[in-house]
Short mmCIF file of C-alpha atoms in Angstrom, two decimals:
data_model
loop_
_atom_site.label_atom_id
_atom_site.label_comp_id
_atom_site.label_asym_id
_atom_site.label_seq_id
_atom_site.Cartn_x
_atom_site.Cartn_y
_atom_site.Cartn_z
CA UNK A 1 -13.74 -21.33 36.10
CA UNK A 2 -10.20 -22.13 34.93
CA UNK A 3 -8.83 -21.24 31.53
CA UNK A 4 -8.39 -24.96 30.84
CA UNK A 5 -12.15 -25.58 31.06
CA UNK A 6 -12.80 -22.59 28.80
CA UNK A 7 -10.26 -23.87 26.28
CA UNK A 8 -11.78 -27.36 26.29
CA UNK A 9 -15.30 -25.91 26.03
CA UNK A 10 -14.28 -23.65 23.14
CA UNK A 11 -12.65 -26.56 21.32
CA UNK A 12 -15.75 -28.73 21.81
CA UNK A 13 -18.04 -25.89 20.74
CA UNK A 14 -15.89 -25.28 17.64
CA UNK A 15 -16.41 -28.89 16.60
CA UNK A 16 -20.02 -29.47 17.63
CA UNK A 17 -21.69 -26.07 17.04
CA UNK A 18 -21.19 -25.91 13.23
CA UNK A 19 -22.60 -29.43 12.89
CA UNK A 20 -25.64 -28.75 15.07
CA UNK A 21 -26.11 -25.30 13.55
CA UNK A 22 -25.99 -26.72 10.03
CA UNK A 23 -28.65 -29.30 10.89
CA UNK A 24 -30.80 -26.60 12.51
CA UNK A 25 -30.49 -24.43 9.40
CA UNK A 26 -31.47 -27.36 7.19
CA UNK A 27 -34.41 -28.19 9.44
CA UNK A 28 -35.42 -24.53 9.38
CA UNK A 29 -35.55 -24.61 5.57
CA UNK A 30 -37.56 -27.83 5.52
CA UNK A 31 -40.14 -26.59 8.03
CA UNK A 32 -40.37 -23.21 6.28
CA UNK A 33 -40.95 -24.94 2.93
CA UNK A 34 -43.69 -27.14 4.39
CA UNK A 35 -45.39 -24.08 5.90
CA UNK A 36 -45.37 -22.54 2.42
CA UNK A 37 -46.65 -25.67 0.69
CA UNK A 38 -43.28 -26.64 -0.82
CA UNK A 39 -41.14 -29.77 -0.49
CA UNK A 40 -38.03 -27.85 0.41
CA UNK A 41 -34.30 -28.53 -0.07
CA UNK A 42 -32.40 -31.48 1.46
CA UNK A 43 -31.58 -31.34 5.16
CA UNK A 44 -27.87 -30.86 4.38
CA UNK A 45 -28.42 -28.09 1.82
CA UNK A 46 -26.77 -25.46 4.11
CA UNK A 47 -23.64 -27.62 4.18
CA UNK A 48 -23.64 -27.92 0.39
CA UNK A 49 -24.00 -24.14 0.08
CA UNK A 50 -21.09 -23.44 2.43
CA UNK A 51 -18.90 -26.03 0.73
CA UNK A 52 -19.61 -24.36 -2.62
CA UNK A 53 -18.67 -20.97 -1.16
CA UNK A 54 -15.39 -22.34 0.19
CA UNK A 55 -14.49 -23.68 -3.27
CA UNK A 56 -15.00 -20.29 -4.96
CA UNK A 57 -12.17 -17.87 -5.76
CA UNK A 58 -11.48 -14.99 -3.40
CA UNK A 59 -12.91 -11.80 -4.94
CA UNK A 60 -13.16 -9.63 -1.82
CA UNK A 61 -13.12 -5.87 -2.37
CA UNK A 62 -10.30 -5.48 0.18
CA UNK A 63 -8.07 -7.61 2.41
CA UNK A 64 -9.42 -6.32 5.73
CA UNK A 65 -12.99 -7.58 5.19
CA UNK A 66 -11.99 -11.22 5.61
CA UNK A 67 -9.86 -10.41 8.66
CA UNK A 68 -12.76 -8.74 10.44
CA UNK A 69 -15.07 -11.68 9.65
CA UNK A 70 -12.46 -14.13 10.93
CA UNK A 71 -12.26 -12.19 14.20
CA UNK A 72 -16.07 -12.20 14.43
CA UNK A 73 -16.14 -15.98 13.96
CA UNK A 74 -13.38 -16.54 16.53
CA UNK A 75 -15.17 -14.43 19.15
CA UNK A 76 -18.43 -16.27 18.44
CA UNK A 77 -16.69 -19.59 19.09
CA UNK A 78 -15.11 -18.17 22.24
CA UNK A 79 -18.48 -16.91 23.53
CA UNK A 80 -19.99 -20.34 22.97
CA UNK A 81 -17.02 -22.01 24.64
CA UNK A 82 -17.33 -19.78 27.71
CA UNK A 83 -21.03 -20.52 28.08
CA UNK A 84 -21.03 -24.26 27.41
CA UNK A 85 -17.98 -24.83 29.61
CA UNK A 86 -19.99 -23.44 32.53
CA UNK A 87 -18.25 -20.08 32.49
CA UNK A 88 -19.38 -16.53 33.09
CA UNK A 89 -22.64 -15.72 31.29
CA UNK A 90 -21.98 -11.98 31.35
CA UNK A 91 -18.57 -12.51 29.74
CA UNK A 92 -20.22 -14.66 27.07
CA UNK A 93 -22.68 -11.82 26.39
CA UNK A 94 -19.87 -9.27 26.05
CA UNK A 95 -17.79 -11.51 23.77
CA UNK A 96 -20.70 -12.27 21.41
CA UNK A 97 -21.42 -8.54 21.25
CA UNK A 98 -17.79 -7.93 20.32
CA UNK A 99 -18.24 -10.48 17.55
CA UNK A 100 -21.22 -8.52 16.27
CA UNK A 101 -19.19 -5.31 16.24
CA UNK A 102 -16.49 -6.95 14.11
CA UNK A 103 -19.23 -8.08 11.72
CA UNK A 104 -20.47 -4.50 11.42
CA UNK A 105 -16.97 -3.10 10.86
CA UNK A 106 -16.39 -5.72 8.14
CA UNK A 107 -19.43 -4.43 6.24
CA UNK A 108 -18.35 -0.79 6.63
CA UNK A 109 -14.87 -1.64 5.31
CA UNK A 110 -16.30 -2.57 1.89
CA UNK A 111 -17.50 1.01 1.27
CA UNK A 112 -20.54 -0.35 -0.57
CA UNK A 113 -23.77 1.68 -0.19
CA UNK A 114 -25.87 -1.47 0.23
CA UNK A 115 -23.46 -2.96 2.75
CA UNK A 116 -23.26 0.31 4.68
CA UNK A 117 -27.04 0.54 4.95
CA UNK A 118 -27.05 -3.08 6.13
CA UNK A 119 -24.35 -2.23 8.68
CA UNK A 120 -26.41 0.72 9.90
CA UNK A 121 -29.41 -1.54 10.38
CA UNK A 122 -27.24 -4.16 12.11
CA UNK A 123 -26.07 -1.46 14.53
CA UNK A 124 -29.70 -0.56 15.24
CA UNK A 125 -30.45 -4.24 15.90
CA UNK A 126 -27.61 -4.42 18.42
CA UNK A 127 -28.96 -1.29 20.10
CA UNK A 128 -32.41 -2.89 20.19
CA UNK A 129 -31.58 -6.26 21.74
CA UNK A 130 -28.55 -5.49 23.92
CA UNK A 131 -30.44 -3.93 26.88
CA UNK A 132 -32.64 -7.04 27.21
CA UNK A 133 -29.63 -9.35 26.97
CA UNK A 134 -27.86 -7.44 29.76
CA UNK A 135 -31.03 -7.52 31.88
CA UNK A 136 -31.15 -11.28 31.30
CA UNK A 137 -27.59 -11.71 32.61
CA UNK A 138 -28.27 -9.56 35.67
CA UNK A 139 -31.55 -11.33 36.42
CA UNK A 140 -29.82 -14.70 36.07
CA UNK A 141 -27.25 -13.63 38.64
CA UNK A 142 -29.93 -12.48 41.07
CA UNK A 143 -31.87 -15.75 40.67
CA UNK A 144 -28.92 -18.19 40.63
CA UNK A 145 -26.49 -16.31 42.86
CA UNK A 146 -23.73 -16.58 40.27
CA UNK A 147 -22.91 -15.52 36.72
CA UNK A 148 -21.50 -18.99 35.94
CA UNK A 149 -23.83 -20.95 33.68
CA UNK A 150 -22.78 -24.14 35.49
CA UNK A 151 -24.45 -22.74 38.61
CA UNK A 152 -27.87 -23.86 37.36
CA UNK A 153 -26.97 -27.49 38.10
CA UNK A 154 -26.86 -26.68 41.83
CA UNK A 155 -30.29 -25.02 42.00
CA UNK A 156 -33.37 -26.51 43.65
CA UNK A 157 -35.63 -25.02 40.97
CA UNK A 158 -35.10 -23.57 37.47
CA UNK A 159 -34.39 -19.85 37.30
CA UNK A 160 -37.42 -19.37 35.04
CA UNK A 161 -39.61 -19.80 38.12
CA UNK A 162 -38.41 -16.45 39.48
CA UNK A 163 -37.44 -14.58 36.29
CA UNK A 164 -40.17 -15.77 33.91
CA UNK A 165 -40.85 -12.18 32.86
CA UNK A 166 -37.21 -11.84 31.80
CA UNK A 167 -37.55 -15.09 29.86
CA UNK A 168 -40.54 -13.72 27.92
CA UNK A 169 -38.58 -10.54 27.18
CA UNK A 170 -35.62 -12.61 25.98
CA UNK A 171 -37.93 -14.57 23.65
CA UNK A 172 -38.97 -11.26 22.09
CA UNK A 173 -35.43 -10.13 21.28
CA UNK A 174 -34.44 -13.69 20.30
CA UNK A 175 -36.30 -13.06 17.04
CA UNK A 176 -33.83 -10.25 16.33
CA UNK A 177 -30.78 -12.32 17.24
CA UNK A 178 -31.90 -15.28 15.12
CA UNK A 179 -32.49 -12.87 12.20
CA UNK A 180 -36.12 -13.79 11.77
CA UNK A 181 -38.95 -11.69 10.37
CA UNK A 182 -40.33 -9.21 11.42
CA UNK A 183 -36.87 -8.09 12.59
CA UNK A 184 -34.63 -9.31 9.74
CA UNK A 185 -33.69 -5.76 8.76
CA UNK A 186 -29.98 -6.07 8.01
CA UNK A 187 -29.42 -9.59 6.73
CA UNK A 188 -32.06 -11.96 5.44
CA UNK A 189 -31.75 -15.47 4.00
CA UNK A 190 -34.93 -14.95 2.02
CA UNK A 191 -35.59 -13.21 -1.30
CA UNK A 192 -37.71 -10.39 0.12
CA UNK A 193 -34.68 -8.35 1.28
CA UNK A 194 -34.67 -5.12 -0.72
CA UNK A 195 -30.98 -4.55 0.09
CA UNK A 196 -29.93 -7.58 -1.96
CA UNK A 197 -28.13 -9.35 0.91
CA UNK A 198 -27.84 -6.28 3.11
CA UNK A 199 -24.77 -6.35 5.32
CA UNK A 200 -23.20 -9.23 3.34
CA UNK A 201 -23.77 -7.77 -0.13
CA UNK A 202 -20.04 -7.44 -0.91
CA UNK A 203 -19.03 -10.71 0.79
CA UNK A 204 -18.44 -13.87 -1.19
CA UNK A 205 -16.45 -17.08 -1.25
CA UNK A 206 -14.68 -18.10 1.94
CA UNK A 207 -15.65 -14.86 3.68
CA UNK A 208 -19.36 -15.48 3.18
CA UNK A 209 -18.86 -19.12 4.20
CA UNK A 210 -17.42 -17.93 7.52
CA UNK A 211 -20.45 -15.67 7.98
CA UNK A 212 -22.79 -18.63 7.49
CA UNK A 213 -20.84 -20.81 9.94
CA UNK A 214 -20.82 -17.94 12.42
CA UNK A 215 -24.61 -17.68 12.12
CA UNK A 216 -24.94 -21.42 12.80
CA UNK A 217 -22.80 -21.12 15.93
CA UNK A 218 -24.75 -18.07 17.13
CA UNK A 219 -28.01 -20.02 16.87
CA UNK A 220 -26.59 -22.85 18.97
CA UNK A 221 -25.38 -20.37 21.59
CA UNK A 222 -28.65 -18.42 21.77
CA UNK A 223 -30.73 -21.59 22.04
CA UNK A 224 -28.40 -22.68 24.84
CA UNK A 225 -29.34 -19.47 26.66
CA UNK A 226 -33.00 -20.50 26.26
CA UNK A 227 -32.36 -23.94 27.74
CA UNK A 228 -30.43 -22.42 30.65
CA UNK A 229 -33.68 -21.08 32.10
CA UNK A 230 -35.09 -24.60 32.56
CA UNK A 231 -32.13 -26.53 34.02
CA UNK A 232 -31.67 -27.29 37.71
CA UNK A 233 -30.14 -30.02 39.87
CA UNK A 234 -32.42 -32.73 38.50
CA UNK A 235 -30.85 -34.48 35.43
CA UNK A 236 -34.33 -34.80 33.88
CA UNK A 237 -34.32 -31.01 33.53
CA UNK A 238 -31.91 -31.34 30.60
CA UNK A 239 -34.60 -33.20 28.66
CA UNK A 240 -37.10 -30.50 29.59
CA UNK A 241 -34.66 -27.83 28.39
CA UNK A 242 -34.23 -29.60 25.04
CA UNK A 243 -38.00 -29.82 24.59
CA UNK A 244 -38.38 -26.10 25.34
CA UNK A 245 -35.56 -25.28 22.91
CA UNK A 246 -37.31 -27.27 20.16
CA UNK A 247 -40.63 -25.53 20.83
CA UNK A 248 -39.03 -22.08 20.92
CA UNK A 249 -37.18 -22.68 17.64
CA UNK A 250 -40.38 -23.89 15.97
CA UNK A 251 -42.14 -20.77 17.29
CA UNK A 252 -39.43 -18.56 15.77
CA UNK A 253 -39.82 -20.29 12.40
CA UNK A 254 -43.59 -19.83 12.59
CA UNK A 255 -43.16 -16.13 13.40
CA UNK A 256 -40.71 -15.76 10.53
CA UNK A 257 -43.28 -17.12 8.07
CA UNK A 258 -46.33 -15.25 9.34
CA UNK A 259 -45.22 -11.70 10.06
CA UNK A 260 -44.14 -8.96 7.67
CA UNK A 261 -40.96 -7.07 8.39
CA UNK A 262 -41.34 -3.86 10.39
CA UNK A 263 -39.46 -0.56 10.15
CA UNK A 264 -36.40 -0.05 12.33
CA UNK A 265 -38.24 2.53 14.44
CA UNK A 266 -40.84 -0.04 15.46
CA UNK A 267 -38.16 -2.62 16.22
CA UNK A 268 -36.10 -0.28 18.38
CA UNK A 269 -39.00 1.17 20.34
CA UNK A 270 -40.72 -2.17 20.93
CA UNK A 271 -37.48 -3.88 22.02
CA UNK A 272 -36.70 -1.12 24.51
CA UNK A 273 -40.25 -1.13 25.89
CA UNK A 274 -40.10 -4.91 26.34
CA UNK A 275 -36.66 -4.61 27.95
CA UNK A 276 -37.99 -2.07 30.47
CA UNK A 277 -41.21 -3.91 31.27
CA UNK A 278 -39.85 -7.46 31.28
CA UNK A 279 -36.26 -6.83 32.37
CA UNK A 280 -36.22 -3.82 34.65
CA UNK A 281 -39.50 -4.66 36.40
CA UNK A 282 -38.50 -8.27 37.05
CA UNK A 283 -35.11 -7.20 38.42
CA UNK A 284 -36.76 -4.55 40.60
CA UNK A 285 -39.14 -7.16 42.04
CA UNK A 286 -36.25 -9.53 42.77
CA UNK A 287 -34.32 -6.71 44.47
CA UNK A 288 -37.35 -5.80 46.57
CA UNK A 289 -37.99 -9.40 47.63
#
């Protein structure tokens, strides 16, 4: 995969992902409201919120906080560009993890007790989901014969047919990555977060706007990973992948509204158990066959 394709993919992702992510966030709020018996905000309410944040004055506690968040956003866009340009899935995983680390460092740089606790919990979340994500990348390579996401378009059957156990494990940790209850420990969009806003407590204005846009882009990337399992050489598979993505996102919203948040110990232990059972076992079976 040439650097030109990655550059074009990153540019396209930079333009399209915030738009799609904003619409997904608005749809999330509407569906959540209907599940709770409310009308809900307009579909474009996330856009209005971010625009309001951009218009606010900069009152950051230090100058480095915004720099770290900018780096996190750039690496998120790069990870999405690598994946959607057909590039290396494993590289996309590493780059999005690097983005998460910059996000954590940004919270630590504020020296706020609430933000530091949120950063600690964010670190635990990374520790919880990262093994399963790495198992997913390895299993994808064993099933597709390549780390390139574009390789799925040359397959005779979707990779989910041979790594369905890995797919189920990925769905489990997807709840963590989408920041949905019961695993929204560090940063919640809802009012039940006892840490105020957790990791983003000291962030405001343009910095917080970049965090929101980054979250939109992350959602588009992670849902792309979901669709990757269901694409093969048949063009109709793209429609199937989109249907699965819609169903999975609705499932995540339903989980978010029906399960209470758990303690970090339960999140960490359950994620590692799922990673071993779903990831390691599936990879071992593929290696044996």
